[in-house]
Backbone atoms as SQL, in Angstrom:
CREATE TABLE atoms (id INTEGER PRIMARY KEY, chain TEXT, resi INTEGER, resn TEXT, atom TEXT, x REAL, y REAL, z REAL);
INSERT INTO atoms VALUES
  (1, 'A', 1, 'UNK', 'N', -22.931, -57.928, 72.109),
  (2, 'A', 1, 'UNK', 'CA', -23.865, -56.835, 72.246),
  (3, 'A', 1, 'UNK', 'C', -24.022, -56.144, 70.895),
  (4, 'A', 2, 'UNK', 'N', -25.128, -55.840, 70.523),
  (5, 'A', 2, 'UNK', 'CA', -25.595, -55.457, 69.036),
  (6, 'A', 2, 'UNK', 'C', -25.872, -53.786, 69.678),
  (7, 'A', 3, 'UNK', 'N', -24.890, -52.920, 68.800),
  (8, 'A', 3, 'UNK', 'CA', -25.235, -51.403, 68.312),
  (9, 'A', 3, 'UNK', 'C', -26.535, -50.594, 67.791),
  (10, 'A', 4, 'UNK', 'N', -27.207, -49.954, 68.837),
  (11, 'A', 4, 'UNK', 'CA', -28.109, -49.016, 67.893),
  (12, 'A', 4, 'UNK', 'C', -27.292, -48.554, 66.808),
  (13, 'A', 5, 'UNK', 'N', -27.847, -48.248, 65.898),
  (14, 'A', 5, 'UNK', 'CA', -27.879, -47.037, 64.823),
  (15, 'A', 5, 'UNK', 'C', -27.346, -46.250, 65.417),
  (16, 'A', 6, 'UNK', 'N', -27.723, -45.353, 66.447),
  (17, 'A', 6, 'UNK', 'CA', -27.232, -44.012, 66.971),
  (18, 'A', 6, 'UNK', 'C', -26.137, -44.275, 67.802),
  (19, 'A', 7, 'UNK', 'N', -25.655, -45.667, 68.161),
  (20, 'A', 7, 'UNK', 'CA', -24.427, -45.930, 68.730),
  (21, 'A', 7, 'UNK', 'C', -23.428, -45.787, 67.867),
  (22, 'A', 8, 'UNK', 'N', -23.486, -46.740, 66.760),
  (23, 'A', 8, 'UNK', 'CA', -22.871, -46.870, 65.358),
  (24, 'A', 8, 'UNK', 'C', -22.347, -45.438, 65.075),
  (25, 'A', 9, 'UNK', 'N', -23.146, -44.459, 65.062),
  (26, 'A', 9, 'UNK', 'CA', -23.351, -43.195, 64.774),
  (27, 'A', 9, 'UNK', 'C', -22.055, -42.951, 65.151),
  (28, 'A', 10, 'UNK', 'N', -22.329, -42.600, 66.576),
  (29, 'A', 10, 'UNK', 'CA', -21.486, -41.867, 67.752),
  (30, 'A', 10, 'UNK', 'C', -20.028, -42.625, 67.151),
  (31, 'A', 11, 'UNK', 'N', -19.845, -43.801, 67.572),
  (32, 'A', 11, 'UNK', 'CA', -19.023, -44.395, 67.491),
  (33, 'A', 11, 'UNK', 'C', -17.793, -44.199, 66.323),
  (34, 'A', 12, 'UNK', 'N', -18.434, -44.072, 65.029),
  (35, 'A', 12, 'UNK', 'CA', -17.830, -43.510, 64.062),
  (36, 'A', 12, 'UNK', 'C', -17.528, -42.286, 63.943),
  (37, 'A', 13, 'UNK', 'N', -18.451, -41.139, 64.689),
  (38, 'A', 13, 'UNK', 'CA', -18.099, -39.985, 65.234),
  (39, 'A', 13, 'UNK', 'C', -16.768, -39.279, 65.529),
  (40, 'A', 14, 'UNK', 'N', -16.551, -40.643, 66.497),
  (41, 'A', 14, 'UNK', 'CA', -15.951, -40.737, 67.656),
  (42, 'A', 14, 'UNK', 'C', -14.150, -41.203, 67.058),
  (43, 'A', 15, 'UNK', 'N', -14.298, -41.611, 66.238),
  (44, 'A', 15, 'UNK', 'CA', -13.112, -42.715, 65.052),
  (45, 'A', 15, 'UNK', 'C', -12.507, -41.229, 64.241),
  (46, 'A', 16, 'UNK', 'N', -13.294, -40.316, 64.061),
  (47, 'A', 16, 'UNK', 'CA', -13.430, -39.347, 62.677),
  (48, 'A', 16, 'UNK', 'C', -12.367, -38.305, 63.497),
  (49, 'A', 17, 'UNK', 'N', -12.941, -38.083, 64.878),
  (50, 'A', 17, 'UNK', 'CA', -11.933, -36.748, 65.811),
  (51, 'A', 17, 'UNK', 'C', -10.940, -37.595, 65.654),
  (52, 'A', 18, 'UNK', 'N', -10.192, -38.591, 66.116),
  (53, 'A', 18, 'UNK', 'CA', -8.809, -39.211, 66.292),
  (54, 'A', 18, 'UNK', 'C', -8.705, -39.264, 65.042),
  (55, 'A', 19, 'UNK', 'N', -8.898, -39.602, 63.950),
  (56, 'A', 19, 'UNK', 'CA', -8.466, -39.726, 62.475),
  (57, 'A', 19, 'UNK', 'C', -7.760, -38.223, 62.506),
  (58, 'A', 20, 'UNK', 'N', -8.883, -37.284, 62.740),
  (59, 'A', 20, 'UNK', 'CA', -8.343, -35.710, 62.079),
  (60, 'A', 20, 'UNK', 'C', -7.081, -35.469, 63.264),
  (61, 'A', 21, 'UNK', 'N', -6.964, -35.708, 64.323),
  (62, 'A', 21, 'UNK', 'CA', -5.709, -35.392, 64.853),
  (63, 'A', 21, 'UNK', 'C', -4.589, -35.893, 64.680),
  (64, 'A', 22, 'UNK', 'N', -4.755, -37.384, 64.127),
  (65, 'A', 22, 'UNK', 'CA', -3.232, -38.166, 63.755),
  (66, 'A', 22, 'UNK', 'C', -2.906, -37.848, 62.502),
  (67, 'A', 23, 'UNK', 'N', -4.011, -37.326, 61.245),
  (68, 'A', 23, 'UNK', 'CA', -3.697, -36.978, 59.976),
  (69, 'A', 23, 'UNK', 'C', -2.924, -35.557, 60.051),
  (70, 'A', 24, 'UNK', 'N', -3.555, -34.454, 61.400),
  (71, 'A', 24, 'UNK', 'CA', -3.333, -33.127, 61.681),
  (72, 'A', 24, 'UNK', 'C', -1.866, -33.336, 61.878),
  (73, 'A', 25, 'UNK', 'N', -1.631, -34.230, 62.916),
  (74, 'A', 25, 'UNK', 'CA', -0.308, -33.965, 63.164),
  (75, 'A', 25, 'UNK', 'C', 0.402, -35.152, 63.525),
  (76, 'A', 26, 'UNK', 'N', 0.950, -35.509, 62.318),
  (77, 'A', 26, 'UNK', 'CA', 1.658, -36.879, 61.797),
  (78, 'A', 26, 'UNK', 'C', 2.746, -37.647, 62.793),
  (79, 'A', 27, 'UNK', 'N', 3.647, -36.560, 62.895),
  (80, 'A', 27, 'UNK', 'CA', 4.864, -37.168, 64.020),
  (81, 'A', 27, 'UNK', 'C', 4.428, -36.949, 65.379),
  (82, 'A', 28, 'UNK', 'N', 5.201, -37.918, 66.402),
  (83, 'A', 28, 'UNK', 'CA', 5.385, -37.837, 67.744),
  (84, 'A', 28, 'UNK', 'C', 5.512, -36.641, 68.475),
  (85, 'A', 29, 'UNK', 'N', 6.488, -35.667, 67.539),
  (86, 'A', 29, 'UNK', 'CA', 6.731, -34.492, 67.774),
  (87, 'A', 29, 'UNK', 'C', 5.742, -33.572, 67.735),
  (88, 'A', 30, 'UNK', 'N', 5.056, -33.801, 67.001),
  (89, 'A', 30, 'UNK', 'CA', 3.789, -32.857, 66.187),
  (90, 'A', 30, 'UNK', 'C', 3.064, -32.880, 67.807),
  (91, 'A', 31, 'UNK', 'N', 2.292, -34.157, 67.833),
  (92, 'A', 31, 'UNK', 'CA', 1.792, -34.667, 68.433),
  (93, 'A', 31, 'UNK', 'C', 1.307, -34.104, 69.813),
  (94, 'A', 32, 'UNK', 'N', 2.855, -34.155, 70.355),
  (95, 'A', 32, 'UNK', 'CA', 3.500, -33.741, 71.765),
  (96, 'A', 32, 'UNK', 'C', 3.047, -31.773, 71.373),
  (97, 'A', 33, 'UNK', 'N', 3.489, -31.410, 70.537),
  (98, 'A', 33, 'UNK', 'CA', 3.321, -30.150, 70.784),
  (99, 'A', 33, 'UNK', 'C', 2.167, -28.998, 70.241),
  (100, 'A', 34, 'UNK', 'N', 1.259, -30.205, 69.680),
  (101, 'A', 34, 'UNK', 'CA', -0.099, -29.675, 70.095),
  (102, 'A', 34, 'UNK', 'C', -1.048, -29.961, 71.227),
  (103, 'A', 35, 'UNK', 'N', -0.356, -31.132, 71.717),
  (104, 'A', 35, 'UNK', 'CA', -0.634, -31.542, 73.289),
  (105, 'A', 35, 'UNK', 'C', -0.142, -30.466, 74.358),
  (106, 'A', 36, 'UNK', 'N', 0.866, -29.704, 73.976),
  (107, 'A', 36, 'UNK', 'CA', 0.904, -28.891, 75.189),
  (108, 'A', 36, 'UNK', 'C', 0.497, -27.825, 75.109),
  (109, 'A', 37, 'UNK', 'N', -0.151, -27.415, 73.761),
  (110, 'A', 37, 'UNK', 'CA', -0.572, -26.072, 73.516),
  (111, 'A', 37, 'UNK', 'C', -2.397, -25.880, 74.430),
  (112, 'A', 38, 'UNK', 'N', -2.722, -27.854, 74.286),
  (113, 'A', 38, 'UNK', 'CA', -4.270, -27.788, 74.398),
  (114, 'A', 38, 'UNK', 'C', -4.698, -27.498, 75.467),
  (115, 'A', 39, 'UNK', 'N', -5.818, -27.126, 75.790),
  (116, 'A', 39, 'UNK', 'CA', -6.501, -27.017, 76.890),
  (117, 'A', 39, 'UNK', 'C', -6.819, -28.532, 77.652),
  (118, 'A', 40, 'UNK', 'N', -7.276, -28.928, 78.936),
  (119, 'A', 40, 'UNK', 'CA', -7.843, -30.026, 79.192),
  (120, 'A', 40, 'UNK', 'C', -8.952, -30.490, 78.793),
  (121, 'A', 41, 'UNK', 'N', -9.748, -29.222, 78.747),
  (122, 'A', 41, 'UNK', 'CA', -11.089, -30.136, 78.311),
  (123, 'A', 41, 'UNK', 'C', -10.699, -30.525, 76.547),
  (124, 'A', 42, 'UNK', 'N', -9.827, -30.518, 75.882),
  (125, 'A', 42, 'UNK', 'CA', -9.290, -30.794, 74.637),
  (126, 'A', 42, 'UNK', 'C', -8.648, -32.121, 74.281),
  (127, 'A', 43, 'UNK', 'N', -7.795, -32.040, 75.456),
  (128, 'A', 43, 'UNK', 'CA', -7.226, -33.567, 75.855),
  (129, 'A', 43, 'UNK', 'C', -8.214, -34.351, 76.427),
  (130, 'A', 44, 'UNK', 'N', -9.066, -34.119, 77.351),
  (131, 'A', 44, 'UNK', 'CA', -9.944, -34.906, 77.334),
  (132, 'A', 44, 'UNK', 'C', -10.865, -35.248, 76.762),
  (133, 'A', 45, 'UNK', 'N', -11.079, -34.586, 75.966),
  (134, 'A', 45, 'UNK', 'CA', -12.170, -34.968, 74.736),
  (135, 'A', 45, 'UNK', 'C', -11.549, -35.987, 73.873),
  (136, 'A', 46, 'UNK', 'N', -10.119, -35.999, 73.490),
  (137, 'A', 46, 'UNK', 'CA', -9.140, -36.674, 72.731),
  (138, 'A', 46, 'UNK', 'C', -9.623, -38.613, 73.592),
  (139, 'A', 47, 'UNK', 'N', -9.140, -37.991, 74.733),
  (140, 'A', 47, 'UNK', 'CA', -9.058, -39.123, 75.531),
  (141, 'A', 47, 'UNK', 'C', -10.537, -40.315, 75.785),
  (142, 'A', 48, 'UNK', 'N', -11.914, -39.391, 75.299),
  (143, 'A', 48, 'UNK', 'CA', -13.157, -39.905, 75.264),
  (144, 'A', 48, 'UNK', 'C', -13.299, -40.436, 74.134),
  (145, 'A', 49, 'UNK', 'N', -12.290, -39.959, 73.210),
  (146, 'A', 49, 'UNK', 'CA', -13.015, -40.406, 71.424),
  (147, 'A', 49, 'UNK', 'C', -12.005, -41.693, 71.124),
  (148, 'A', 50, 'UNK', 'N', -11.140, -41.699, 71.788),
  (149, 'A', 50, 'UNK', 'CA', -9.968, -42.755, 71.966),
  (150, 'A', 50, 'UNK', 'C', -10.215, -44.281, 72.761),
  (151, 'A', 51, 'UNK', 'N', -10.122, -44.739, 71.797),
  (152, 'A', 51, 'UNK', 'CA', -10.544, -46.227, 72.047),
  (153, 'A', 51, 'UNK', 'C', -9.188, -47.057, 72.554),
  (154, 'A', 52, 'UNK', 'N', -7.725, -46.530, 72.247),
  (155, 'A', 52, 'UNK', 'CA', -6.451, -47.136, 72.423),
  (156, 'A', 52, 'UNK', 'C', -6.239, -46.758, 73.866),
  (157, 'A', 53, 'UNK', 'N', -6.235, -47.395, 74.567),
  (158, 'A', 53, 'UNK', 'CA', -5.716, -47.524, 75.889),
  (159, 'A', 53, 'UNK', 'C', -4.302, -46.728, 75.996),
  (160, 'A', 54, 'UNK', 'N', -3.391, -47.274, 74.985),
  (161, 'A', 54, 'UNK', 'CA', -1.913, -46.605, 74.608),
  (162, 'A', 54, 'UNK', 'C', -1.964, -45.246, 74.417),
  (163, 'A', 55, 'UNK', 'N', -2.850, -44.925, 73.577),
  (164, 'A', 55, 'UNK', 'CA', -3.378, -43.849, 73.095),
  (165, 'A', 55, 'UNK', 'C', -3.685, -42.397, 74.288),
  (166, 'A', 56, 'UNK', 'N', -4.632, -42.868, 74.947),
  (167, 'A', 56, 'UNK', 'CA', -5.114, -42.581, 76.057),
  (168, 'A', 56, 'UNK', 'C', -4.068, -42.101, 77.349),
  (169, 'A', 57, 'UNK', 'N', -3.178, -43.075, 77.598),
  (170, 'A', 57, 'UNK', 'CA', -1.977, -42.608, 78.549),
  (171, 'A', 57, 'UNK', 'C', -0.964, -41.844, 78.265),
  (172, 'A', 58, 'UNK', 'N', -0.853, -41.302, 76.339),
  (173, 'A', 58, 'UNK', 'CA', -0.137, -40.672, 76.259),
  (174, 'A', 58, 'UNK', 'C', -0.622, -39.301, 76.390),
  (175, 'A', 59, 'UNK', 'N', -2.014, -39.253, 75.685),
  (176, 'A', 59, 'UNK', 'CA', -2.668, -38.050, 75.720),
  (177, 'A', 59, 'UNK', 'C', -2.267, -37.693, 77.232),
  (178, 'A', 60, 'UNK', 'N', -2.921, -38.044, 78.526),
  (179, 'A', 60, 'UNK', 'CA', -3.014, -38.079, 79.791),
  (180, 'A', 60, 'UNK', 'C', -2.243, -37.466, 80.116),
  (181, 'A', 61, 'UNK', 'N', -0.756, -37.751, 80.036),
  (182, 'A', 61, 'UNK', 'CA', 0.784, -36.888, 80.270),
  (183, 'A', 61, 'UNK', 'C', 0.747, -35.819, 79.794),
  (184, 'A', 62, 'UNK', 'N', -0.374, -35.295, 79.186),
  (185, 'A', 62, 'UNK', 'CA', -0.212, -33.692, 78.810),
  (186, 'A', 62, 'UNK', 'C', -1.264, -33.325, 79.461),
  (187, 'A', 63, 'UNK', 'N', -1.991, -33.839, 80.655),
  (188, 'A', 63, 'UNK', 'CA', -3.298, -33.172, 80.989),
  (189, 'A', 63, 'UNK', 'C', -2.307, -31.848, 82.293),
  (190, 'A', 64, 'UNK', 'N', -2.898, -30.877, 82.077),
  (191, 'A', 64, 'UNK', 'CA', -2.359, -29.818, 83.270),
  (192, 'A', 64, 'UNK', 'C', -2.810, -29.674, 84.641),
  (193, 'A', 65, 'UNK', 'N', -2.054, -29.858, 85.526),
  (194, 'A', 65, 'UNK', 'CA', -2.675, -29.518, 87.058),
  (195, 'A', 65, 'UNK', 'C', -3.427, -28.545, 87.108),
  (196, 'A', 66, 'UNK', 'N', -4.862, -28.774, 87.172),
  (197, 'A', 66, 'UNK', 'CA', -5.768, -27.552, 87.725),
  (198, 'A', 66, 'UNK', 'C', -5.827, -27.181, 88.884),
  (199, 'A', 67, 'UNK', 'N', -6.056, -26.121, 89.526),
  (200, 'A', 67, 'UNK', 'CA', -6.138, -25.413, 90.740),
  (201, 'A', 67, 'UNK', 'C', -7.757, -25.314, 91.635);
């Protein structure tokens, strides 16, 4: 399947948020404890721009029970 332009776009967009959070916060530790500071719709945004499946299930473990 061949990419619009404006897919391409997004897509790299999309590469640039996960870049700035693994550069933001380097260790596991880091990681974990800006994960629990975040909101959901934060983690889930993480979790939309995230292409790693791995990635994705860890974010997940920090999503909070809403009411």
């Amino acid at each position: 399947m061949l990419l619009t332009s404006f897919q391409k776009y997004m897509d790299r967009e999309r590469r640039m948020v996960i870049n700035k959070f693994q550069t933001t916060y380097k260790t596991s530790q880091a990681k974990e404890n800006a994960l629990k500071e975040m909101e959901n719709k934060d983690i889930k945004f993480l979790i939309y721009c995230s292409d790693n499946l791995h990635a994705n299930i860890f974010y997940s473990r920090f999503l909070k029970n809403e009411k």
